[in-house]
PDB file of C-alpha atoms in Angstrom:
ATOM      1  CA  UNK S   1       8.120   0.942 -39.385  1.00 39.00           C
ATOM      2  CA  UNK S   2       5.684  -0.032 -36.721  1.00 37.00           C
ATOM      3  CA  UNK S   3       5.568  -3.972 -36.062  1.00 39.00           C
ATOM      4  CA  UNK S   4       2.566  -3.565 -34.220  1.00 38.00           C
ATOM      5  CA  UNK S   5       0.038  -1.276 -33.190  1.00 36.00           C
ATOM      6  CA  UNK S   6       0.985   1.589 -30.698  1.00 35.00           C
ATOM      7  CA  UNK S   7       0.629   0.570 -27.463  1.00 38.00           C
ATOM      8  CA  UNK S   8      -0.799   2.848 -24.415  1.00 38.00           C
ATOM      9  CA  UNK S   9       2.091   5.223 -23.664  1.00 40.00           C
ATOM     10  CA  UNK S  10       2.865   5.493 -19.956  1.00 38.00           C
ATOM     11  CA  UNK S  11       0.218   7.384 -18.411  1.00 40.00           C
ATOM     12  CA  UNK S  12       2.027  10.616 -16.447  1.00 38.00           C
ATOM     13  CA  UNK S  13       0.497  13.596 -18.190  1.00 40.00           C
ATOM     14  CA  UNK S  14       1.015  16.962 -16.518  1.00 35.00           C
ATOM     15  CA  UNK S  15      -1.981  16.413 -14.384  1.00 37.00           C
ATOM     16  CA  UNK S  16      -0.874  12.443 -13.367  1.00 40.00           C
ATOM     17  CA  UNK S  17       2.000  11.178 -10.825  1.00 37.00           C
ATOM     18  CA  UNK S  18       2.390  10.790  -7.291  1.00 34.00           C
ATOM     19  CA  UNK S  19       1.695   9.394  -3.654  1.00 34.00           C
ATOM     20  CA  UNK S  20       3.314   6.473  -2.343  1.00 36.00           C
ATOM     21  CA  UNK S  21       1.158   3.202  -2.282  1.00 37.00           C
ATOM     22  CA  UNK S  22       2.131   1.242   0.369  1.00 38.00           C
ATOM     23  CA  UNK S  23       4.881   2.695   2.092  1.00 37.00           C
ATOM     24  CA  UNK S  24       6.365   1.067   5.276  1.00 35.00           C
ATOM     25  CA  UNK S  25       9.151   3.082   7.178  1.00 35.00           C
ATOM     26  CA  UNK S  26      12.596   2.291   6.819  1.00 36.00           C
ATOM     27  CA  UNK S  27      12.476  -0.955   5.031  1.00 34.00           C
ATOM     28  CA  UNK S  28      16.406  -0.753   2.985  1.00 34.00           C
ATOM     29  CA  UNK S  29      16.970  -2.529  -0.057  1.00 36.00           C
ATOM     30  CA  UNK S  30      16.401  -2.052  -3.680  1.00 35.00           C
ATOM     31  CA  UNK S  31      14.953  -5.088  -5.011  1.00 36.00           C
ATOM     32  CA  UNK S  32      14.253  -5.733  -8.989  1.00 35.00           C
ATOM     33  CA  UNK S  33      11.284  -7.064 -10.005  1.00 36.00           C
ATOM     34  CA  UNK S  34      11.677 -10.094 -12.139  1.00 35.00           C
ATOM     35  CA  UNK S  35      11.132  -9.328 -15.702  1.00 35.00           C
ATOM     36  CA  UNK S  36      14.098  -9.760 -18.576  1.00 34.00           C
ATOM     37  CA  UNK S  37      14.801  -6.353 -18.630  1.00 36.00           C
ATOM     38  CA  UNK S  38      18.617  -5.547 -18.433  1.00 37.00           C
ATOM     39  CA  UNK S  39      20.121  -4.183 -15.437  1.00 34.00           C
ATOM     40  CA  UNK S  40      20.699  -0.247 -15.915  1.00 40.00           C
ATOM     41  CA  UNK S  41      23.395   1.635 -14.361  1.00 35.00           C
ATOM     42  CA  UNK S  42      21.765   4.687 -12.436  1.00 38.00           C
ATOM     43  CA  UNK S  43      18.547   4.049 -10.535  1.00 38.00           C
ATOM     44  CA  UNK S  44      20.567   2.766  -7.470  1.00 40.00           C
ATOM     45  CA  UNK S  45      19.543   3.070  -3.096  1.00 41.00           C
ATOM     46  CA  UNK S  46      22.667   5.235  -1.908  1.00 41.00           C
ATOM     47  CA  UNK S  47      23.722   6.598   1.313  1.00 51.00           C
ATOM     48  CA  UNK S  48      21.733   9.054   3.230  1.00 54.00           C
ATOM     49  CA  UNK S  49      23.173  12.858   3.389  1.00 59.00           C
ATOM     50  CA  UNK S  50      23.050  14.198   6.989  1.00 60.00           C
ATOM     51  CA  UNK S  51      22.589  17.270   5.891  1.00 74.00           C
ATOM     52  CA  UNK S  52      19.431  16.694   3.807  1.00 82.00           C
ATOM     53  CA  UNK S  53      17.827  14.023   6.495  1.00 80.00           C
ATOM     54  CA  UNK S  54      18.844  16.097   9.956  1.00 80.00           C
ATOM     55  CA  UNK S  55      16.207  17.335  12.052  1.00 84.00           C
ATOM     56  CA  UNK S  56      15.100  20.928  11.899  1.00 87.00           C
ATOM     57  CA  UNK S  57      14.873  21.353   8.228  1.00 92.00           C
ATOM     58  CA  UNK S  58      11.858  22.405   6.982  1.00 94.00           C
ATOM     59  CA  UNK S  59      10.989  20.379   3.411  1.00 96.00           C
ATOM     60  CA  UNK S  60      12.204  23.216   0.899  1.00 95.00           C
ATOM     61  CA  UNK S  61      15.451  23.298   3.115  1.00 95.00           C
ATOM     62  CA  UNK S  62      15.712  19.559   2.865  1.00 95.00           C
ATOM     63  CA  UNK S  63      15.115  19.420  -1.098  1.00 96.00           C
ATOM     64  CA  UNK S  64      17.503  22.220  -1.488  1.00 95.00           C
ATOM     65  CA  UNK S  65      20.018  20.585   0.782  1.00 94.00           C
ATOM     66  CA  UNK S  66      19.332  17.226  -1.141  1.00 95.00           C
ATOM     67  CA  UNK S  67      20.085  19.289  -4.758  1.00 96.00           C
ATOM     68  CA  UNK S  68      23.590  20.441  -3.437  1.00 94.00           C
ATOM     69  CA  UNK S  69      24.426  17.377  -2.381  1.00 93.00           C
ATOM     70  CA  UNK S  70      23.452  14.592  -4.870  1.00 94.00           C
ATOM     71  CA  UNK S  71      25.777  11.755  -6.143  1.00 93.00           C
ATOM     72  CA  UNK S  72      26.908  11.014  -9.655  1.00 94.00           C
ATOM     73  CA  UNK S  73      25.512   7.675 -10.984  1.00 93.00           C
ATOM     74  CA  UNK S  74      26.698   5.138 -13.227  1.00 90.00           C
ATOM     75  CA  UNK S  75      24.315   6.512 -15.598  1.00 91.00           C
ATOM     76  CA  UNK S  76      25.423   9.615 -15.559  1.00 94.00           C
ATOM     77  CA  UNK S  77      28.992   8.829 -17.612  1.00 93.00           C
ATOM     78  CA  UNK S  78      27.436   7.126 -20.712  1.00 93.00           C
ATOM     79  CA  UNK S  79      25.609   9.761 -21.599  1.00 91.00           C
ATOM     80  CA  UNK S  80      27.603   9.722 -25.085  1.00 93.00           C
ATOM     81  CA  UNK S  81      26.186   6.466 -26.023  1.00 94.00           C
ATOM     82  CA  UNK S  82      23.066   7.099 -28.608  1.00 95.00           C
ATOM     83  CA  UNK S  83      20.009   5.245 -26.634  1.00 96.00           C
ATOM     84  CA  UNK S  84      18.360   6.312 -23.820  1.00 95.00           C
ATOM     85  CA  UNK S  85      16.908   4.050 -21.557  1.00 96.00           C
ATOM     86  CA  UNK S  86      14.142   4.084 -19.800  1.00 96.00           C
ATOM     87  CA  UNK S  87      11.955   1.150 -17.503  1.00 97.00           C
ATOM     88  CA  UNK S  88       8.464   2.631 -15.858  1.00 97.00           C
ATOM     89  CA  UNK S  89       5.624   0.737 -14.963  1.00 98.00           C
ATOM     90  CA  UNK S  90       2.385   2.020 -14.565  1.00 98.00           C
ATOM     91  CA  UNK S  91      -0.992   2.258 -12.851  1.00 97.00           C
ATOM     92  CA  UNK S  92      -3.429   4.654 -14.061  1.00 97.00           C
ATOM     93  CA  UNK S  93      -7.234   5.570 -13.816  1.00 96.00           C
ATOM     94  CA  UNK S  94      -9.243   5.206 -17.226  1.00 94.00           C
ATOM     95  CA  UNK S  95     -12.824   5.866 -17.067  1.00 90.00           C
ATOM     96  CA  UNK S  96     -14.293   3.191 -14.369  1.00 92.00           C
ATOM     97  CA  UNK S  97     -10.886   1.319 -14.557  1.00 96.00           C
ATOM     98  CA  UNK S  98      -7.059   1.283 -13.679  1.00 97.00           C
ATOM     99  CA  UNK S  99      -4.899   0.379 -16.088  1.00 97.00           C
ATOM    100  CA  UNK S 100      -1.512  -1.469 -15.254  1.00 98.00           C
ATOM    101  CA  UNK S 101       1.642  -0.947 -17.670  1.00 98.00           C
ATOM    102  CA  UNK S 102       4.622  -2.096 -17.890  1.00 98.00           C
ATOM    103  CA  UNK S 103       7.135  -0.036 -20.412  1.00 97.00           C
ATOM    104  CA  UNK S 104      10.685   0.089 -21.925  1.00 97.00           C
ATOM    105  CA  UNK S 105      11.770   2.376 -23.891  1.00 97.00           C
ATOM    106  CA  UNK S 106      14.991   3.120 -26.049  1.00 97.00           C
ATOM    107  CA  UNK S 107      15.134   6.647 -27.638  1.00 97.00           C
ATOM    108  CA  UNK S 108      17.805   7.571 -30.308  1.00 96.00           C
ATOM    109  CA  UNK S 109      18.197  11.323 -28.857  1.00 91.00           C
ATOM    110  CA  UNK S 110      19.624  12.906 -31.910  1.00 93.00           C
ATOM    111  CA  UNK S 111      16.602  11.279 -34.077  1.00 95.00           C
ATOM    112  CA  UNK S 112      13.912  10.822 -31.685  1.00 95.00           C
ATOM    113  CA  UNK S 113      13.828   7.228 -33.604  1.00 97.00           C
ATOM    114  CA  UNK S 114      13.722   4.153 -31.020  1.00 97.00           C
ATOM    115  CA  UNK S 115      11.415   1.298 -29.922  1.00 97.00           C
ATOM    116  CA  UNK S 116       9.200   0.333 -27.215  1.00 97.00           C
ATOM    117  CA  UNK S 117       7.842  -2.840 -25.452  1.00 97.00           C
ATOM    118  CA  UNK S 118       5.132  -2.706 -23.465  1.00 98.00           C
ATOM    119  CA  UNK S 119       3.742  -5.220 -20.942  1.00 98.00           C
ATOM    120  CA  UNK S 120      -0.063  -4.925 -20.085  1.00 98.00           C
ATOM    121  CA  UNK S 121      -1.504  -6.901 -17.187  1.00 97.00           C
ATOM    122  CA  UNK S 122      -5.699  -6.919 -16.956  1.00 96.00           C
ATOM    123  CA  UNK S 123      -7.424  -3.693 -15.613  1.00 96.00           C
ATOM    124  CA  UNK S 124      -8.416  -3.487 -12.551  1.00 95.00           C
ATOM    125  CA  UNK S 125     -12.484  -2.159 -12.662  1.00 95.00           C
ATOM    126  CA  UNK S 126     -13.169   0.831 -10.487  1.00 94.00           C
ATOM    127  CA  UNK S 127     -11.394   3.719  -8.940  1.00 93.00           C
ATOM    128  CA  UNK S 128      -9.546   2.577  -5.720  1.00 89.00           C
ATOM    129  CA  UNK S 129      -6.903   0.180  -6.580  1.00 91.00           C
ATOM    130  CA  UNK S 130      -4.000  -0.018  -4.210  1.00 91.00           C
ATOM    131  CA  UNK S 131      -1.005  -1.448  -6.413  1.00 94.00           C
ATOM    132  CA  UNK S 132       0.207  -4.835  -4.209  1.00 94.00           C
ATOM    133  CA  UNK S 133       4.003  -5.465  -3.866  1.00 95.00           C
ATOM    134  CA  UNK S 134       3.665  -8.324  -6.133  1.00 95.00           C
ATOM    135  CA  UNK S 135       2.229  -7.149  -9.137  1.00 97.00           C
ATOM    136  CA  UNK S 136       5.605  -5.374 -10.222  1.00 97.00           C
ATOM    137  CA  UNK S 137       6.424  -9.013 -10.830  1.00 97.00           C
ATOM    138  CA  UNK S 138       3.658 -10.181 -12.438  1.00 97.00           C
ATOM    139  CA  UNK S 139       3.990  -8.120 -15.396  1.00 98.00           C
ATOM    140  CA  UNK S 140       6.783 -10.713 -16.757  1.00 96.00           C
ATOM    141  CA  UNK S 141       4.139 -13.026 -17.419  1.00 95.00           C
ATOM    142  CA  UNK S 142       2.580 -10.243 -19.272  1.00 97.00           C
ATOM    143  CA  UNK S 143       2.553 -10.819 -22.976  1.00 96.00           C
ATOM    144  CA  UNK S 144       4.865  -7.847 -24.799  1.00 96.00           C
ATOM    145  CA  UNK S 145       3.547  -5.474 -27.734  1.00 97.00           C
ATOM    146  CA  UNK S 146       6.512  -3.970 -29.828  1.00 97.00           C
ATOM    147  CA  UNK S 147       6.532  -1.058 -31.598  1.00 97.00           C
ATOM    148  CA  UNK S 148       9.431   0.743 -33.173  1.00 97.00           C
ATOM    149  CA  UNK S 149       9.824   4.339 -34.304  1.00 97.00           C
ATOM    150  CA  UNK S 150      10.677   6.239 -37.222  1.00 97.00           C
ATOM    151  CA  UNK S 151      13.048   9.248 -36.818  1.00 96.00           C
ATOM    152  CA  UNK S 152      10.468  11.937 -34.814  1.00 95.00           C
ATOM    153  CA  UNK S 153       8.375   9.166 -33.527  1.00 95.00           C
ATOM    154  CA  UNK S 154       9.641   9.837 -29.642  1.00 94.00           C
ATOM    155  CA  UNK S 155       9.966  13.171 -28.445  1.00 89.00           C
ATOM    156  CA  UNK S 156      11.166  14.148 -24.892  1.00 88.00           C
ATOM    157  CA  UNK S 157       8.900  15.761 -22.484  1.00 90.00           C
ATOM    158  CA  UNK S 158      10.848  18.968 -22.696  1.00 91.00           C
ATOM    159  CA  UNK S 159      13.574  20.388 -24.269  1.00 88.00           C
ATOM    160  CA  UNK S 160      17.105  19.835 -22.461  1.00 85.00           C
ATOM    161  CA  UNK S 161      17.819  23.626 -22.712  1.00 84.00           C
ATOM    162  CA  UNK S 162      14.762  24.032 -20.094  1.00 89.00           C
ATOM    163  CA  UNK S 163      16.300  21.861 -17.602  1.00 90.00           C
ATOM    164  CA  UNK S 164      19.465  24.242 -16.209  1.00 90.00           C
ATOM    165  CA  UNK S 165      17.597  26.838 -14.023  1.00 94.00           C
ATOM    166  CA  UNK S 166      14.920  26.039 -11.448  1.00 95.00           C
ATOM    167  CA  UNK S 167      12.437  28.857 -12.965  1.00 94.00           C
ATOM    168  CA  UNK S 168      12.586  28.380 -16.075  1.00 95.00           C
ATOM    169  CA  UNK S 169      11.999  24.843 -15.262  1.00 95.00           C
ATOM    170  CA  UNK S 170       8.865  25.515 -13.061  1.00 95.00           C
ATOM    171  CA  UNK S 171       7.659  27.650 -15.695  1.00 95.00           C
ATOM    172  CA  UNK S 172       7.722  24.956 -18.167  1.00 94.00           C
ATOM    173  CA  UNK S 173       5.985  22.630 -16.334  1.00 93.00           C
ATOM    174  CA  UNK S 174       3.039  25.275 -15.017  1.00 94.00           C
ATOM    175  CA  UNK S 175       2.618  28.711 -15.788  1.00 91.00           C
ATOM    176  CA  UNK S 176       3.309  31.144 -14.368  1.00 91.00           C
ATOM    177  CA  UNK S 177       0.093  32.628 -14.713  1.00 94.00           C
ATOM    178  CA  UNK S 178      -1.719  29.972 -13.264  1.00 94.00           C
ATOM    179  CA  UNK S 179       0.385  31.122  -9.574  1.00 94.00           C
ATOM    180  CA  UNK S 180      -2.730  31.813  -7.658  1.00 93.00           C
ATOM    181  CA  UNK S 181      -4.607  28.587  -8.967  1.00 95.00           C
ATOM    182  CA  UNK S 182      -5.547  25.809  -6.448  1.00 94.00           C
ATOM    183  CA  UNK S 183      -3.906  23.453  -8.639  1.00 95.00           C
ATOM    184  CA  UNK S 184      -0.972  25.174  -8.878  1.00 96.00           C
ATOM    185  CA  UNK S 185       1.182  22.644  -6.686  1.00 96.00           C
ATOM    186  CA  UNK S 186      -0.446  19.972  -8.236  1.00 96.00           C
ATOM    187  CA  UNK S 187       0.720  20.872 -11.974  1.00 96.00           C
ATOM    188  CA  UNK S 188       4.599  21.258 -10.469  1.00 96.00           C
ATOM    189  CA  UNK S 189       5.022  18.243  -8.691  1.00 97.00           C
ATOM    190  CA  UNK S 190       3.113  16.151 -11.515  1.00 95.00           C
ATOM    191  CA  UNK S 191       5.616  17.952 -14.133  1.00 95.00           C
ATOM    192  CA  UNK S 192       8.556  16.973 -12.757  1.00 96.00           C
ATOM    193  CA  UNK S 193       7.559  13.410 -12.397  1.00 96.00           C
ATOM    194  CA  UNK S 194       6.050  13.378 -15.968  1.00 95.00           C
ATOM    195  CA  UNK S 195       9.464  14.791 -16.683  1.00 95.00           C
ATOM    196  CA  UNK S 196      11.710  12.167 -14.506  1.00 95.00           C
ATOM    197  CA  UNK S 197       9.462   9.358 -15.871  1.00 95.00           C
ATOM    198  CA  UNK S 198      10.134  10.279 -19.355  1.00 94.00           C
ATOM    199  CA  UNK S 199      13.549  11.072 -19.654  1.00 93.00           C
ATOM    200  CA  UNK S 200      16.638  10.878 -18.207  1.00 94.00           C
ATOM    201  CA  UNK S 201      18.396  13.433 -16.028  1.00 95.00           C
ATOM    202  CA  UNK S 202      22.053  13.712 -15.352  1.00 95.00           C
ATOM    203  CA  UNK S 203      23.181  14.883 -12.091  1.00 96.00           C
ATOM    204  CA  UNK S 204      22.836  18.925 -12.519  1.00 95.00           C
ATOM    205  CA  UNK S 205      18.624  18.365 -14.002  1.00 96.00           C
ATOM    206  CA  UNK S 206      18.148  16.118 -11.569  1.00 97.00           C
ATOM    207  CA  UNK S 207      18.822  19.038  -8.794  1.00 96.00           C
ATOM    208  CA  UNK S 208      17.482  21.706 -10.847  1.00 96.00           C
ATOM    209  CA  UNK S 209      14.357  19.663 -10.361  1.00 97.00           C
ATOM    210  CA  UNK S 210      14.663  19.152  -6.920  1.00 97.00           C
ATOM    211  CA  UNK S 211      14.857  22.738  -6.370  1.00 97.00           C
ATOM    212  CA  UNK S 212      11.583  23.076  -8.139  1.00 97.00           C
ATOM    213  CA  UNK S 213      10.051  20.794  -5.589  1.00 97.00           C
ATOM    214  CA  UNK S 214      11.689  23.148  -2.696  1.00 97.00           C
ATOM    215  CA  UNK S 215       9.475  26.122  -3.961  1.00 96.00           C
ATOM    216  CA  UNK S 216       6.564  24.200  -4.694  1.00 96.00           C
ATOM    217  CA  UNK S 217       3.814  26.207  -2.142  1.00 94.00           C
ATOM    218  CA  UNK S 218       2.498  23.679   0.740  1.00 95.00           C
ATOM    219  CA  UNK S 219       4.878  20.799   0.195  1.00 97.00           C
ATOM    220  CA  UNK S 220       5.709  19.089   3.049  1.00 97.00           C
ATOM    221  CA  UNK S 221       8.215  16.214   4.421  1.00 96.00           C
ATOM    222  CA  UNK S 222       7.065  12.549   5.619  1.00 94.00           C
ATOM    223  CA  UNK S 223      10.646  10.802   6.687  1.00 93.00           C
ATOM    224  CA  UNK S 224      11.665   7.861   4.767  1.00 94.00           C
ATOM    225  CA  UNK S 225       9.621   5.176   3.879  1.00 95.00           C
ATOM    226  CA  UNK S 226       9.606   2.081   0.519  1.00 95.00           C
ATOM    227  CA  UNK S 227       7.885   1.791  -2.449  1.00 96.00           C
ATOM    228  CA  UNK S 228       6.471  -1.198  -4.430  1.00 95.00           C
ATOM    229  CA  UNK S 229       9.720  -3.033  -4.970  1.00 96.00           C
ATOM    230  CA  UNK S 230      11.557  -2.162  -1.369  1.00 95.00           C
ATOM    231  CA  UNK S 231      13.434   0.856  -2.312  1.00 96.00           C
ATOM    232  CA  UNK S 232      13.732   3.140   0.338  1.00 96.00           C
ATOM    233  CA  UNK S 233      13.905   6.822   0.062  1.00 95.00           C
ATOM    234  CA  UNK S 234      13.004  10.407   1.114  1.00 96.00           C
ATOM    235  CA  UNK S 235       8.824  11.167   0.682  1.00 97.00           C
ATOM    236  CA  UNK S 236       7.275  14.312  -0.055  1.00 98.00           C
ATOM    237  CA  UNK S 237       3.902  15.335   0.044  1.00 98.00           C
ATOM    238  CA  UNK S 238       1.729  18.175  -2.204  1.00 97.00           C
ATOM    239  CA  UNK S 239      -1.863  18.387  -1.205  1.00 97.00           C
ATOM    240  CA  UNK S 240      -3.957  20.284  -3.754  1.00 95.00           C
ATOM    241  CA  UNK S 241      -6.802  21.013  -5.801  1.00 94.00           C
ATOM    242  CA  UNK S 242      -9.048  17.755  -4.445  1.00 95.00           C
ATOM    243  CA  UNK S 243      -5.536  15.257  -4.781  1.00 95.00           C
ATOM    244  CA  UNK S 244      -2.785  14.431  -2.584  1.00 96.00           C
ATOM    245  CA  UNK S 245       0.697  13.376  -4.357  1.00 94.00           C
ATOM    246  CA  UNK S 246       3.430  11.889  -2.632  1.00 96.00           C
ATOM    247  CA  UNK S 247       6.869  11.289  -4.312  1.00 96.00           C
ATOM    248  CA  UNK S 248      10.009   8.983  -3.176  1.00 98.00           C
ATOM    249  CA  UNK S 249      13.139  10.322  -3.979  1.00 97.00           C
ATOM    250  CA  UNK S 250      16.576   8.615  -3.777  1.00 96.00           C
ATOM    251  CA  UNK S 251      18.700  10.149  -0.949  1.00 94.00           C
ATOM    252  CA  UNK S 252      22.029   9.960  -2.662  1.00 94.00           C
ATOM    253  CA  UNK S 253      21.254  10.080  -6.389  1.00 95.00           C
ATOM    254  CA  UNK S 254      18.427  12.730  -5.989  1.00 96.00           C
ATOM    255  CA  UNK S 255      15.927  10.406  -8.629  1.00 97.00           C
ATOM    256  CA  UNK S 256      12.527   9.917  -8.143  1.00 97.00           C
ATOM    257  CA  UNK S 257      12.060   6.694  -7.508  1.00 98.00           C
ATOM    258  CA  UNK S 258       8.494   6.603  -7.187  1.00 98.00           C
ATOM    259  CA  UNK S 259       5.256   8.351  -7.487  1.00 97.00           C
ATOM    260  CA  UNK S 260       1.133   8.252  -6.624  1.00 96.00           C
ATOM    261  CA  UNK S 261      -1.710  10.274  -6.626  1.00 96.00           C
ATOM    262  CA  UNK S 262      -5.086   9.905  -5.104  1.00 96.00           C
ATOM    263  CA  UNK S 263      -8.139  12.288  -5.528  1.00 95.00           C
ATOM    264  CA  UNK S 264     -10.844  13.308  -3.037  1.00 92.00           C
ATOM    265  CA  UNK S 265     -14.042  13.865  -3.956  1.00 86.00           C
ATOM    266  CA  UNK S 266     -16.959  12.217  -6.071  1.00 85.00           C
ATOM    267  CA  UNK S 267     -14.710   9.786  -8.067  1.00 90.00           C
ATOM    268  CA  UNK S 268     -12.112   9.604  -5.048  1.00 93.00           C
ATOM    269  CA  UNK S 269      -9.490   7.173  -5.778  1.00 94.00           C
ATOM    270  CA  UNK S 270      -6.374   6.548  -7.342  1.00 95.00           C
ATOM    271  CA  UNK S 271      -5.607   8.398 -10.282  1.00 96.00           C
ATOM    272  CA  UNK S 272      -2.084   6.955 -10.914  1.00 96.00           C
ATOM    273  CA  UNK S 273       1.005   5.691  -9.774  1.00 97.00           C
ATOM    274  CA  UNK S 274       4.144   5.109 -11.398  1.00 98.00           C
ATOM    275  CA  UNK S 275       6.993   3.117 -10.748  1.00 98.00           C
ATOM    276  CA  UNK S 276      10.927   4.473 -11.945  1.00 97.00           C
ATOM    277  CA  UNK S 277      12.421   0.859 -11.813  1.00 96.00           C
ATOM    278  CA  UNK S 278      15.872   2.009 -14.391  1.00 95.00           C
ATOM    279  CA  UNK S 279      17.189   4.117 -16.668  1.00 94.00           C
ATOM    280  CA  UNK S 280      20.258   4.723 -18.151  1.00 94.00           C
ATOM    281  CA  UNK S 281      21.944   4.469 -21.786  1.00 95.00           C
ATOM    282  CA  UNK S 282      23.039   1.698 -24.551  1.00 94.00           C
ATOM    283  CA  UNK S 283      24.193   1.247 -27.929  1.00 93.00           C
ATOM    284  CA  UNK S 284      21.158   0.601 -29.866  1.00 92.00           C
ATOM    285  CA  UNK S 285      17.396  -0.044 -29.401  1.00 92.00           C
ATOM    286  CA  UNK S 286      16.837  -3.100 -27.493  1.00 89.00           C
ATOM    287  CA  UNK S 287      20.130  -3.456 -26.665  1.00 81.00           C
ATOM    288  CA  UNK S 288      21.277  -4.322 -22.645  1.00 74.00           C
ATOM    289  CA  UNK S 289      23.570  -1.483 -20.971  1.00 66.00           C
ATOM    290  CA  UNK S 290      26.093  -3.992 -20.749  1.00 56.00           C
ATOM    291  CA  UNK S 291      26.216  -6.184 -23.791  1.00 45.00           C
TER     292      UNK S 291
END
C-alpha cells in the first residue's frame, strides 16, 4: 500500500546525468553528508591504479585499464541478502526551476516490492544553479515523504542479463541506429549513469560499463578532481549535442560517484546533477546494512 503520495523519482532519465559541479583538484577524503541514513558497505575512496592514472593513456585506454583493474567492495559479497540499497540525491531542471532531491530506496529484487523516502529541499527558480557543498547536508532538515511498494511497483533500469557484454550494454542504453546522431555520446554516458544511479552493480557490470564509456566517441580525460561531499576521483568529459557531461568515477571500485550536465544554448544551464552518496544491500526495506 502507498502511505503517501508518490514522490518525484530521482530525475536521471536517459537524456539527464553528468558534469562535475564544483570540482577542486586533488582534494582526498570521502566525507558523508549528515542525514540518518545508514552507512552502506560499497561506495568507498580507494587507492589509485597506476596503470589507469599513468601518463600517456589516452581516456578509452584509461577506462579500459580502470575496468581490468577494479576492486571488490564490501557491497559486492551481500549480494544474497533480498534489499537493494540505494542513496542518490538530486538536482534537476523543471521548467524555469531546479529541483533538489534527496532519495533512498530499498528494492526487494525478486518482487520489485520495496519503499522509498524522499527528502525535498525548496526549488531553486531559474536555469543556472550551481549545487553548493553544503546543501548535501541540508537535506536532513528536509521533511521525508514515504511511500512503499507493492510487488512490481520498482523496476530496475535494465535487465541484469544486459549488463555482461559492453555492446550489448551500449546498445541498450542508445541505439544503435542512432550511431551517426549528434547526441549519440550524450545518450551513452547519460545511460550508464541513469543505470549506476538506479541500481546496483557488482564488480564485473560495473567494468562492463566502464568499457562502454571507453568507446563512447569524443570522450575525453580531466585528471582527478572532488565532488559535492569531498570524494575524490577520476573525471571524464562527453561534449555533445548543445551539453557537456562530466562524470567522477572511483579509482579503485570503478563506481560513479558523481555526475552533471550543463546545456548550451537558449535555456543554457544546468540540466542535472546527481549525487551517488551509497549503495549496497540489507535484510528488509528500511532496514540499516548493519542492524
Amino acid at each position: 500500500m502507498v502511505t503517501s503520495t508518490v514522490p518525484a523519482r530521482l530525475a536521471v532519465s536517459l537524456l539527464g546525468s553528468v558534469l562535475l559541479a564544483g570540482c577542486t583538484a586533488g582534494a582526498p577524503g570521502h566525507q558523508t553528508p549528515a542525514s540518518t541514513t545508514p552507512v552502506v558497505a560499497g561506495s568507498r575512496s580507494a587507492a589509485t591504479h597506476p596503470s589507469a592514472t599513468g601518463p600517456g593513456l589516452t581516456p578509452s585506454q584509461r577506462l579500459t585499464a580502470l575496468a581490468d583493474t577494479i576492486d571488490a567492495t564490501p557491497g559486492d559479497t551481500t549480494t544474497a541478502l533480498p534489499y537493494t540499497y540505494l542513496h542518490t540525491q538530486s538536482w534537476t531542471r523543471a521548467t524555469n526551476a531546479i529541483t533538489r532531491t534527496d532519495l533512498r530506496q530499498w528494492r526487494r529484487d525478486t518482487d520489485g516490492s520495496g519503499l522509498e523516502i524522499t527528502r525535498r529541499l525548496p526549488d531553486r527558480p531559474g536555469l543556472d544553479h550551481q549545487p553548493a557543498r553544503d546543501e548535501p547536508a541540508l537535506f536532513a532538515q528536509a521533511p521525508e515523504t514515504t511511500t512503499e511498494y507493492l510487488p512490481g511497483g520498482l523496476h530496475p533500469y535494465l535487465p541484469q542479463g544486459l549488463m555482461n557484454d559492453a555492446d550489448v550494454l551500449a546498445g541498450a542504453v542508445a541505439p544503435r541506429e542512432l550511431a551517426a546522431d549528434p547526441a549519440y555520446p550524450r545518450l551513452l554516458v547519460s545511460g550508464v549513469v541513469a543505470l549506476a544511479s538506479s541500481q546496483y552493480l557488482n564488480q564485473a557490470k560495473r567494468a562492463t560499463s566502464l568499457r562502454v564509456l571507453a568507446d563512447i566517441p569524443g570522450i575525453t580525460y580531466r585528471g582527478q578532481s572532488t565532488d559535492l561531499v569531498g570524494r575524490t576521483g577520476l573525471t571524464f568529459t562527453v561534449t555533445a549535442d548543445g551539453s557537456t557531461t562530466q562524470l567522477l568515477v572511483d579509482p579503485g571500485s570503478g563506481e560513479v560517484l558523481a555526475a552533471h550536465e550543463r546545456l548550451t544554448g537558449r535555456r543554457a544551464g544546468l540540466f542535472s546533477y546527481v549525487l551517488i552518496l551509497e549503495r549496497g544491500h540489507t535484510t528488509h526495506a528500511g532496514a540499516p546494512v548493519r542492524p
